[in-house]
CSV table of C-alpha atoms in Angstrom, one decimal:
chain,number,residue,atom,x,y,z
D,8,UNK,CA,-165.9,71.4,82.4
D,9,UNK,CA,-165.2,74.7,80.3
D,10,UNK,CA,-169.1,76.1,80.1
D,11,UNK,CA,-168.0,79.3,81.6
D,12,UNK,CA,-166.5,79.6,78.4
D,13,UNK,CA,-168.5,78.3,75.8
D,14,UNK,CA,-172.6,78.9,75.4
D,15,UNK,CA,-173.4,76.1,73.2
D,16,UNK,CA,-172.7,72.3,73.1
D,17,UNK,CA,-170.7,70.4,70.5
D,18,UNK,CA,-171.8,68.9,67.5
D,19,UNK,CA,-173.0,65.1,67.2
D,20,UNK,CA,-169.5,64.2,65.4
D,21,UNK,CA,-167.6,66.5,67.6
D,22,UNK,CA,-169.4,64.7,70.4
D,23,UNK,CA,-168.5,61.2,68.6
D,24,UNK,CA,-164.4,62.4,67.4
D,25,UNK,CA,-163.5,63.9,71.2
D,26,UNK,CA,-164.1,61.5,73.9
D,27,UNK,CA,-161.0,59.0,74.5
D,28,UNK,CA,-162.8,57.4,77.2
D,29,UNK,CA,-163.0,54.3,75.3
D,30,UNK,CA,-159.6,53.5,75.7
D,31,UNK,CA,-157.8,55.7,78.2
D,32,UNK,CA,-159.6,54.2,81.1
D,33,UNK,CA,-156.9,51.8,81.1
D,34,UNK,CA,-155.5,54.8,82.9
D,35,UNK,CA,-158.1,54.7,86.0
D,36,UNK,CA,-154.8,53.0,88.4
D,37,UNK,CA,-152.5,55.2,87.5
D,38,UNK,CA,-155.0,58.6,87.1
D,39,UNK,CA,-156.2,57.6,90.3
D,40,UNK,CA,-152.7,57.6,92.1
D,41,UNK,CA,-151.4,60.4,90.3
D,42,UNK,CA,-154.8,62.3,91.9
D,43,UNK,CA,-153.6,60.9,95.7
D,44,UNK,CA,-149.9,62.0,95.5
D,45,UNK,CA,-150.5,65.4,94.0
D,46,UNK,CA,-153.3,65.8,96.8
D,47,UNK,CA,-151.3,64.8,99.6
D,48,UNK,CA,-148.2,67.4,98.1
D,49,UNK,CA,-151.3,69.7,97.9
D,50,UNK,CA,-151.9,69.0,101.7
D,51,UNK,CA,-148.6,69.1,102.7
D,52,UNK,CA,-147.9,72.5,101.2
D,53,UNK,CA,-150.3,73.8,102.7
D,54,UNK,CA,-152.6,74.8,99.0
D,55,UNK,CA,-155.8,72.7,100.7
D,56,UNK,CA,-156.5,72.0,103.8
D,57,UNK,CA,-156.4,68.4,105.4
D,58,UNK,CA,-159.4,67.6,105.7
D,59,UNK,CA,-160.3,68.2,102.2
D,60,UNK,CA,-157.4,66.1,101.7
D,61,UNK,CA,-159.2,63.5,103.5
D,62,UNK,CA,-162.0,63.5,101.5
D,63,UNK,CA,-160.5,63.2,98.2
D,64,UNK,CA,-158.5,60.5,99.0
D,65,UNK,CA,-161.0,58.7,101.0
D,66,UNK,CA,-162.8,59.2,97.6
D,67,UNK,CA,-160.7,57.8,95.5
D,68,UNK,CA,-160.5,55.1,96.8
D,69,UNK,CA,-163.9,54.4,96.2
D,70,UNK,CA,-163.7,55.3,92.8
D,71,UNK,CA,-161.2,53.1,92.5
D,72,UNK,CA,-163.1,50.1,94.5
D,73,UNK,CA,-166.0,50.8,91.7
D,74,UNK,CA,-164.1,50.7,88.7
D,75,UNK,CA,-162.4,47.3,89.5
D,76,UNK,CA,-165.6,46.1,90.7
D,77,UNK,CA,-167.4,47.2,87.4
D,78,UNK,CA,-170.2,49.2,89.0
D,79,UNK,CA,-168.4,52.2,87.6
D,80,UNK,CA,-170.2,54.3,84.9
D,81,UNK,CA,-168.3,55.6,82.4
D,82,UNK,CA,-169.4,58.8,80.2
D,83,UNK,CA,-168.4,59.6,77.1
D,84,UNK,CA,-169.7,63.0,77.6
D,85,UNK,CA,-167.4,63.5,80.0
D,86,UNK,CA,-164.7,63.0,77.2
D,87,UNK,CA,-161.6,61.1,79.5
D,88,UNK,CA,-160.6,58.8,82.2
D,89,UNK,CA,-159.8,62.4,84.8
D,90,UNK,CA,-162.7,64.1,84.0
D,91,UNK,CA,-164.8,60.9,84.6
D,92,UNK,CA,-162.9,60.0,87.9
D,93,UNK,CA,-163.2,63.8,89.2
D,94,UNK,CA,-166.8,63.6,87.7
D,95,UNK,CA,-167.6,60.6,90.2
D,96,UNK,CA,-165.5,62.3,93.0
D,97,UNK,CA,-167.7,65.4,93.1
D,98,UNK,CA,-170.3,63.2,93.2
D,99,UNK,CA,-169.2,61.4,96.6
D,100,UNK,CA,-167.6,64.4,98.7
D,101,UNK,CA,-169.2,67.6,97.0
D,102,UNK,CA,-166.7,70.9,96.3
D,103,UNK,CA,-163.7,69.4,98.2
D,104,UNK,CA,-163.1,67.4,94.7
D,105,UNK,CA,-163.1,70.3,92.5
D,106,UNK,CA,-159.8,71.2,94.4
D,107,UNK,CA,-157.7,68.3,93.2
D,108,UNK,CA,-156.8,70.6,90.2
D,109,UNK,CA,-155.3,73.2,92.1
D,110,UNK,CA,-151.9,73.3,90.0
D,111,UNK,CA,-152.4,71.2,87.3
D,112,UNK,CA,-153.8,70.6,83.6
D,113,UNK,CA,-155.3,67.5,82.2
D,114,UNK,CA,-152.0,67.9,80.0
D,115,UNK,CA,-149.9,67.2,82.9
D,116,UNK,CA,-152.2,64.6,84.5
D,117,UNK,CA,-152.3,62.4,81.7
D,118,UNK,CA,-148.6,62.8,80.2
D,119,UNK,CA,-147.8,61.3,83.9
D,120,UNK,CA,-151.0,58.5,83.7
D,121,UNK,CA,-149.1,56.8,79.8
D,122,UNK,CA,-145.3,57.1,81.7
D,123,UNK,CA,-147.2,55.2,84.8
D,124,UNK,CA,-148.8,52.9,82.2
D,125,UNK,CA,-146.5,52.0,80.3
D,126,UNK,CA,-143.6,50.9,83.0
D,127,UNK,CA,-146.0,49.1,84.3
D,128,UNK,CA,-146.1,47.2,80.7
D,129,UNK,CA,-142.7,47.0,80.4
D,130,UNK,CA,-143.0,45.4,83.9
D,131,UNK,CA,-145.0,43.1,82.7
D,132,UNK,CA,-142.9,42.4,79.1
D,133,UNK,CA,-139.7,41.8,80.8
D,134,UNK,CA,-141.2,38.8,83.0
D,135,UNK,CA,-142.8,37.6,80.4
D,136,UNK,CA,-139.7,37.4,78.0
D,137,UNK,CA,-138.1,36.2,81.2
D,138,UNK,CA,-140.1,33.7,81.1
D,139,UNK,CA,-139.8,32.6,77.5
D,140,UNK,CA,-135.9,33.1,77.8
D,141,UNK,CA,-136.1,30.2,80.5
D,142,UNK,CA,-138.7,27.9,78.3
D,143,UNK,CA,-135.6,28.1,75.0
D,144,UNK,CA,-133.2,27.6,78.1
D,145,UNK,CA,-134.3,24.5,79.4
D,146,UNK,CA,-134.8,23.0,75.5
D,147,UNK,CA,-131.2,23.6,74.8
D,148,UNK,CA,-129.8,21.8,78.0
D,149,UNK,CA,-132.1,18.9,76.4
D,150,UNK,CA,-130.9,19.7,73.0
D,151,UNK,CA,-127.5,20.1,73.8
D,152,UNK,CA,-126.1,17.8,71.6
D,153,UNK,CA,-129.0,17.3,69.1
D,154,UNK,CA,-126.8,17.6,66.0
D,155,UNK,CA,-128.9,19.7,63.3
D,156,UNK,CA,-128.1,21.2,60.0
D,157,UNK,CA,-127.2,24.9,60.3
D,158,UNK,CA,-128.4,27.1,57.8
D,159,UNK,CA,-127.3,30.3,55.8
D,160,UNK,CA,-129.9,31.6,52.6
D,161,UNK,CA,-131.9,28.6,53.7
D,162,UNK,CA,-129.3,26.1,52.5
D,163,UNK,CA,-127.1,23.7,55.0
D,164,UNK,CA,-124.1,25.2,56.0
D,165,UNK,CA,-122.3,23.8,59.0
D,166,UNK,CA,-123.6,21.1,61.3
D,167,UNK,CA,-124.4,22.8,65.0
D,168,UNK,CA,-126.7,21.6,67.6
D,169,UNK,CA,-130.2,22.3,68.6
D,170,UNK,CA,-129.7,23.2,72.0
D,171,UNK,CA,-126.9,26.6,70.6
D,172,UNK,CA,-129.7,27.4,67.7
D,173,UNK,CA,-132.2,27.7,70.4
D,174,UNK,CA,-129.5,30.3,72.3
D,175,UNK,CA,-129.5,32.2,70.1
D,176,UNK,CA,-132.8,33.5,70.4
D,177,UNK,CA,-132.0,34.4,74.1
D,178,UNK,CA,-129.9,36.7,73.5
D,179,UNK,CA,-132.0,38.5,71.3
D,180,UNK,CA,-134.7,38.3,74.1
D,181,UNK,CA,-131.9,39.0,75.9
D,182,UNK,CA,-131.4,42.3,74.6
D,183,UNK,CA,-135.1,42.8,73.8
D,184,UNK,CA,-135.3,43.4,77.5
D,185,UNK,CA,-132.2,45.2,77.7
D,186,UNK,CA,-134.0,48.1,75.4
D,187,UNK,CA,-136.6,47.8,77.5
D,188,UNK,CA,-135.5,48.5,80.2
D,189,UNK,CA,-133.0,52.0,78.9
D,190,UNK,CA,-136.5,53.0,77.8
D,191,UNK,CA,-138.1,52.1,81.2
D,192,UNK,CA,-134.6,54.4,83.2
D,193,UNK,CA,-135.5,56.7,80.3
D,194,UNK,CA,-139.2,57.6,81.2
D,195,UNK,CA,-138.9,57.0,84.5
D,196,UNK,CA,-138.9,61.5,85.1
D,197,UNK,CA,-142.2,63.0,86.3
D,198,UNK,CA,-144.1,65.2,84.5
D,199,UNK,CA,-147.0,66.2,87.0
D,200,UNK,CA,-147.0,69.4,88.2
D,201,UNK,CA,-145.9,71.3,84.3
D,202,UNK,CA,-149.7,71.9,84.7
D,203,UNK,CA,-150.8,72.8,80.7
D,204,UNK,CA,-147.1,73.6,79.6
D,205,UNK,CA,-145.6,76.7,81.9
D,206,UNK,CA,-145.4,75.5,85.1
D,207,UNK,CA,-147.9,76.9,87.9
D,208,UNK,CA,-147.5,80.1,90.4
D,209,UNK,CA,-148.4,77.7,93.2
D,210,UNK,CA,-145.7,76.8,95.5
D,211,UNK,CA,-146.1,73.5,94.4
D,212,UNK,CA,-143.5,70.7,95.1
D,213,UNK,CA,-143.2,68.5,92.4
D,214,UNK,CA,-139.8,66.1,93.9
D,215,UNK,CA,-142.7,65.4,96.1
D,216,UNK,CA,-144.9,63.7,93.7
D,217,UNK,CA,-142.5,62.4,91.4
D,218,UNK,CA,-141.1,60.4,94.6
D,219,UNK,CA,-144.9,59.8,96.0
D,220,UNK,CA,-145.5,57.8,92.3
D,221,UNK,CA,-142.2,56.1,91.8
D,222,UNK,CA,-140.2,58.7,89.4
D,223,UNK,CA,-136.7,59.6,89.9
D,224,UNK,CA,-137.2,63.2,89.6
D,225,UNK,CA,-139.2,65.2,87.5
D,226,UNK,CA,-139.1,66.6,84.7
D,227,UNK,CA,-136.8,69.9,84.1
D,228,UNK,CA,-139.5,71.6,81.0
D,229,UNK,CA,-142.6,72.0,81.4
D,230,UNK,CA,-143.4,72.3,77.8
D,231,UNK,CA,-141.2,69.2,77.3
D,232,UNK,CA,-143.2,67.3,80.1
D,233,UNK,CA,-146.6,68.1,78.5
D,234,UNK,CA,-145.4,67.7,74.8
D,235,UNK,CA,-143.5,64.7,73.8
D,236,UNK,CA,-144.1,61.1,73.3
D,237,UNK,CA,-140.8,59.3,72.9
D,238,UNK,CA,-141.2,57.3,75.4
D,239,UNK,CA,-144.0,55.7,73.7
D,240,UNK,CA,-141.9,55.7,70.5
D,241,UNK,CA,-139.3,54.0,72.2
D,242,UNK,CA,-141.1,51.8,73.8
D,243,UNK,CA,-142.9,50.8,70.1
D,244,UNK,CA,-139.7,50.8,69.0
D,245,UNK,CA,-138.5,48.0,71.5
D,246,UNK,CA,-141.7,46.5,71.2
D,247,UNK,CA,-140.9,46.7,66.8
D,248,UNK,CA,-137.7,44.4,67.8
D,249,UNK,CA,-139.4,42.3,70.0
D,250,UNK,CA,-141.7,41.6,67.5
D,251,UNK,CA,-139.3,40.8,65.3
D,252,UNK,CA,-137.1,37.7,67.0
D,253,UNK,CA,-140.6,36.2,68.0
D,254,UNK,CA,-141.4,36.5,63.8
D,255,UNK,CA,-137.9,35.2,62.8
D,256,UNK,CA,-138.5,32.0,65.8
D,257,UNK,CA,-142.2,31.6,64.8
D,258,UNK,CA,-141.4,31.4,61.1
D,259,UNK,CA,-138.4,28.4,62.2
D,260,UNK,CA,-141.1,26.5,64.0
D,261,UNK,CA,-143.2,26.9,60.8
D,262,UNK,CA,-140.2,25.6,58.5
D,263,UNK,CA,-139.5,22.8,61.6
D,264,UNK,CA,-143.2,21.4,61.6
D,265,UNK,CA,-143.3,20.7,58.3
D,266,UNK,CA,-143.3,17.3,56.6
D,267,UNK,CA,-139.9,18.3,54.7
D,268,UNK,CA,-138.4,19.3,57.8
D,269,UNK,CA,-139.9,17.6,60.5
D,270,UNK,CA,-137.7,18.7,63.1
D,271,UNK,CA,-140.1,19.2,65.3
D,272,UNK,CA,-143.4,18.3,66.3
D,273,UNK,CA,-146.4,20.9,68.1
D,274,UNK,CA,-149.2,19.1,70.1
D,275,UNK,CA,-152.4,19.9,69.3
D,276,UNK,CA,-152.9,22.7,71.5
D,277,UNK,CA,-150.4,24.7,69.4
D,278,UNK,CA,-152.0,23.4,65.8
D,279,UNK,CA,-155.0,23.1,64.0
D,280,UNK,CA,-156.3,21.2,61.4
D,281,UNK,CA,-157.9,21.6,58.3
D,282,UNK,CA,-161.7,21.8,57.0
D,283,UNK,CA,-161.3,19.9,54.0
D,284,UNK,CA,-157.7,18.2,54.4
D,285,UNK,CA,-158.0,15.7,57.3
D,286,UNK,CA,-154.2,14.7,57.4
D,287,UNK,CA,-153.3,18.6,58.0
D,288,UNK,CA,-151.9,19.5,61.4
D,289,UNK,CA,-151.1,23.5,60.7
D,290,UNK,CA,-148.8,25.3,62.9
D,291,UNK,CA,-151.6,28.5,62.8
D,292,UNK,CA,-150.3,29.4,66.4
D,293,UNK,CA,-146.0,30.5,64.9
D,294,UNK,CA,-148.0,31.7,62.3
D,295,UNK,CA,-150.4,34.2,64.3
D,296,UNK,CA,-147.1,35.2,65.9
D,297,UNK,CA,-145.2,35.6,62.9
D,298,UNK,CA,-148.4,38.0,61.2
D,299,UNK,CA,-149.2,40.3,64.1
D,300,UNK,CA,-145.4,41.8,64.4
D,301,UNK,CA,-147.0,43.7,61.2
D,302,UNK,CA,-149.7,45.5,64.1
D,303,UNK,CA,-147.2,46.5,66.6
D,304,UNK,CA,-144.8,47.8,63.3
D,305,UNK,CA,-147.7,49.7,62.0
D,306,UNK,CA,-148.4,50.8,65.6
D,307,UNK,CA,-144.0,52.4,65.9
D,308,UNK,CA,-145.0,53.9,62.3
D,309,UNK,CA,-148.0,55.2,62.8
D,310,UNK,CA,-146.8,57.6,66.3
D,311,UNK,CA,-144.0,58.5,64.0
D,312,UNK,CA,-146.2,60.3,61.1
D,313,UNK,CA,-148.3,61.6,64.4
D,314,UNK,CA,-145.6,63.1,66.1
D,315,UNK,CA,-143.6,64.5,63.4
D,316,UNK,CA,-145.2,67.4,63.0
D,317,UNK,CA,-146.3,68.9,65.9
D,318,UNK,CA,-145.4,72.2,67.8
D,319,UNK,CA,-144.8,72.4,71.2
D,320,UNK,CA,-146.7,72.2,73.1
D,321,UNK,CA,-149.8,69.9,73.6
D,322,UNK,CA,-152.1,68.8,70.8
D,323,UNK,CA,-155.3,67.6,70.4
D,324,UNK,CA,-153.1,64.4,67.9
D,325,UNK,CA,-152.0,63.7,70.8
D,326,UNK,CA,-155.2,61.7,71.7
D,327,UNK,CA,-154.0,59.7,68.9
D,328,UNK,CA,-150.7,58.2,71.1
D,329,UNK,CA,-152.6,55.4,73.3
D,330,UNK,CA,-154.6,53.3,71.0
D,331,UNK,CA,-151.7,52.3,69.0
D,332,UNK,CA,-149.7,51.7,71.7
D,333,UNK,CA,-152.1,49.7,74.0
D,334,UNK,CA,-152.9,47.3,71.1
D,335,UNK,CA,-148.8,46.9,70.2
D,336,UNK,CA,-148.4,46.0,74.2
D,337,UNK,CA,-151.1,43.4,74.0
D,338,UNK,CA,-150.6,42.0,71.0
D,339,UNK,CA,-147.2,41.5,72.1
D,340,UNK,CA,-147.6,39.9,75.6
D,341,UNK,CA,-150.0,37.6,73.4
D,342,UNK,CA,-147.6,36.6,71.2
D,343,UNK,CA,-145.0,36.5,73.9
D,344,UNK,CA,-147.1,33.8,75.7
D,345,UNK,CA,-148.1,31.7,72.6
D,346,UNK,CA,-144.0,31.3,72.0
D,347,UNK,CA,-143.8,30.6,75.7
D,348,UNK,CA,-146.6,27.6,75.0
D,349,UNK,CA,-144.6,26.5,72.2
D,350,UNK,CA,-141.3,26.2,73.2
D,351,UNK,CA,-142.0,24.3,76.2
D,352,UNK,CA,-145.1,21.9,74.0
D,353,UNK,CA,-142.8,21.6,71.1
D,354,UNK,CA,-140.5,17.9,70.6
D,355,UNK,CA,-137.4,17.8,69.1
D,356,UNK,CA,-137.0,15.0,66.4
D,357,UNK,CA,-133.2,14.1,66.6
D,358,UNK,CA,-133.0,11.5,64.2
D,359,UNK,CA,-134.4,13.8,61.4
D,360,UNK,CA,-132.3,16.6,62.3
D,361,UNK,CA,-129.1,14.5,62.1
D,362,UNK,CA,-130.8,13.1,58.9
D,363,UNK,CA,-130.6,16.3,57.4
D,364,UNK,CA,-126.5,16.8,58.6
D,365,UNK,CA,-125.7,14.1,55.7
D,366,UNK,CA,-127.2,17.0,52.8
D,367,UNK,CA,-125.5,18.9,51.5
D,368,UNK,CA,-122.3,18.5,52.3
D,369,UNK,CA,-122.1,20.4,56.1
D,370,UNK,CA,-118.8,19.5,56.8
D,371,UNK,CA,-116.9,20.7,53.7
D,372,UNK,CA,-115.9,24.1,55.6
D,373,UNK,CA,-114.4,21.3,58.5
D,374,UNK,CA,-112.6,19.5,55.6
D,375,UNK,CA,-111.4,22.6,54.9
D,376,UNK,CA,-110.1,23.1,58.2
D,377,UNK,CA,-108.2,20.1,58.3
D,378,UNK,CA,-106.3,20.9,55.0
D,379,UNK,CA,-105.1,23.8,56.7
D,380,UNK,CA,-104.3,22.3,60.1
D,381,UNK,CA,-102.8,19.2,59.0
D,382,UNK,CA,-101.2,19.6,55.6
D,383,UNK,CA,-100.2,23.2,56.4
D,384,UNK,CA,-102.1,24.8,53.3
D,385,UNK,CA,-103.4,28.6,53.1
D,386,UNK,CA,-107.3,28.6,53.8
D,387,UNK,CA,-107.9,29.6,50.1
D,388,UNK,CA,-106.3,27.0,48.7
D,389,UNK,CA,-108.2,24.3,50.9
D,390,UNK,CA,-111.2,26.5,50.0
D,391,UNK,CA,-110.8,25.6,46.2
D,392,UNK,CA,-109.2,21.3,46.9
D,393,UNK,CA,-112.8,21.1,49.3
D,394,UNK,CA,-114.7,22.6,46.2
D,395,UNK,CA,-113.6,19.8,44.2
D,396,UNK,CA,-113.5,17.6,46.6
D,397,UNK,CA,-117.7,18.5,46.9
D,398,UNK,CA,-118.2,18.5,43.4
D,399,UNK,CA,-116.5,14.8,42.9
D,400,UNK,CA,-118.9,14.0,45.9
D,401,UNK,CA,-121.9,15.3,44.0
D,402,UNK,CA,-121.3,13.8,40.4
D,403,UNK,CA,-121.4,10.7,42.7
D,404,UNK,CA,-124.8,11.2,44.3
D,405,UNK,CA,-123.0,10.6,47.7
D,406,UNK,CA,-121.9,12.7,51.1
D,407,UNK,CA,-118.1,13.7,51.8
D,408,UNK,CA,-117.6,10.3,54.0
D,409,UNK,CA,-118.5,8.2,51.7
D,410,UNK,CA,-116.3,9.7,49.6
D,411,UNK,CA,-113.0,6.6,49.2
D,412,UNK,CA,-109.5,7.8,49.7
D,413,UNK,CA,-107.6,7.4,46.7
D,414,UNK,CA,-110.9,9.4,45.3
D,415,UNK,CA,-110.1,12.7,47.5
D,416,UNK,CA,-106.2,12.1,46.9
D,417,UNK,CA,-106.9,12.2,43.2
D,418,UNK,CA,-107.5,16.1,44.3
D,419,UNK,CA,-105.1,16.1,46.7
D,420,UNK,CA,-102.4,13.8,47.2
D,421,UNK,CA,-101.4,14.3,50.5
D,422,UNK,CA,-104.8,13.7,52.4
D,423,UNK,CA,-104.7,10.7,54.8
D,424,UNK,CA,-107.2,8.4,56.2
D,425,UNK,CA,-107.5,10.9,59.4
D,426,UNK,CA,-109.6,13.2,57.5
D,427,UNK,CA,-112.6,10.6,57.7
D,428,UNK,CA,-112.7,11.9,61.3
D,429,UNK,CA,-114.1,15.2,60.4
D,430,UNK,CA,-116.2,14.4,58.3
D,431,UNK,CA,-118.8,12.7,60.8
D,432,UNK,CA,-121.8,16.2,62.0
D,433,UNK,CA,-121.3,14.6,65.8
D,434,UNK,CA,-117.4,15.5,65.3
D,435,UNK,CA,-118.0,18.5,64.1
D,436,UNK,CA,-119.9,19.9,66.3
D,437,UNK,CA,-117.5,18.8,68.8
D,438,UNK,CA,-114.6,20.3,68.0
D,439,UNK,CA,-116.7,23.9,68.1
D,440,UNK,CA,-115.6,25.1,71.6
D,441,UNK,CA,-114.5,28.5,70.4
D,442,UNK,CA,-115.8,31.0,73.2
D,443,UNK,CA,-119.6,31.1,71.8
D,444,UNK,CA,-118.9,27.8,69.8
D,445,UNK,CA,-121.6,25.2,69.0
D,446,UNK,CA,-119.6,22.5,70.9
D,447,UNK,CA,-122.0,20.6,73.6
D,448,UNK,CA,-119.9,21.0,76.2
D,449,UNK,CA,-120.9,25.3,75.2
D,450,UNK,CA,-123.4,24.7,75.0
D,451,UNK,CA,-124.5,23.9,78.3
D,452,UNK,CA,-121.8,26.0,79.8
D,453,UNK,CA,-124.1,28.5,77.7
D,454,UNK,CA,-126.9,27.7,79.1
D,455,UNK,CA,-126.1,27.5,82.9
D,456,UNK,CA,-124.6,30.7,82.5
D,457,UNK,CA,-127.9,32.1,80.5
D,458,UNK,CA,-129.8,31.0,83.7
D,459,UNK,CA,-127.4,33.6,85.8
D,460,UNK,CA,-127.5,36.5,83.5
D,461,UNK,CA,-130.7,36.4,82.6
D,462,UNK,CA,-133.2,34.4,85.2
D,463,UNK,CA,-132.0,35.6,88.4
D,464,UNK,CA,-131.4,39.7,87.8
D,465,UNK,CA,-133.4,41.8,86.2
D,466,UNK,CA,-131.7,44.2,83.4
D,467,UNK,CA,-130.5,47.4,85.0
D,468,UNK,CA,-133.9,50.3,85.3
D,469,UNK,CA,-136.3,47.4,85.1
D,470,UNK,CA,-138.7,47.2,88.1
D,471,UNK,CA,-138.6,45.3,90.9
């Protein structure tokens, strides 16, 4: 492709390190779409003939069919998807193929392909995250009255409902979708026509190609258009945060499926056995989701390090932007699918959750609140008195509701029999009716609201 300047061929190691076709072949659909739009614009501007444009577009359609049918022979000697497509096009339509590259460079071509690919990936991931939210909402509605211990520091804190716990993740994944949507909005500017870095002297119409490819506008600066990859970094940052949320939920499942918790059960579909211990049912799907988050974090770090020292404009280092992003997108997609499967598959063990709320004095805060509300005690005084009641129950090895009234009155004489009404975990969760609270009535309403917020509309900026 540059034989006019170079006399000798590349060394063997250069032939090994230089090609990108092994991974950038993923861009074939975006690359062909970009070439079609560019060709149509060139013809509309009179820069190539309508006849040549017709041959080129028909040839590009055939190239796409060959790739999708598995009949296309990719060549490493042609380096990348752009030259592989153009070379095959030349075989099909002859000299007209060479006119397609008028007023563009591989620099603006790859930047356009990459933005289009990431845009498509965001739309796929948004659908996947929405499916995960739907699965969680379904389970949350089923568990709206299922009482379980809520934890801080992995210590029993206050009673909550299983549905409320699951809806917390619905909110997290909703914000993940919003981050991807924001990324999509910012990346949706078209580099095509920026050429190598300085623009072109040909009278092209960049608004034409931007519109044809679904972009909001052309990028305003030709050097920025070909040299920056902040859209890829933003995508990876959003992916890393989503992977972190998935990992946290996976950790919940690992804990909940253990014999020590036994809060939920997973079927054979998402667990494995042991080669030596026949009793084992290991939550391997959850553990893999938890583990694969590190790959996505690493992809973000790799791209940040690669970009941090590059001067304007394009540098060959930027060929290293694709493999980490492809791997991160694939990994995140798989992790979301596995998590959807686990959420659909899991069965809550309500009796075990209810038994666990009897451990750790989870209604202690309810007792303190009762002292404030009924006896008009300052909260700090109520907190101190409740701590003394908890210590007494701990010494006797019983729950708070198993202490007799006389024993409680030895700490605070004004306590009455009505205190026992707030020491039951079910009553505790029912009382948490403040906005965003865990009361079953709240959970049902929150689930209905979540369906409207997340399942019937895309975040602003997302594709349709």
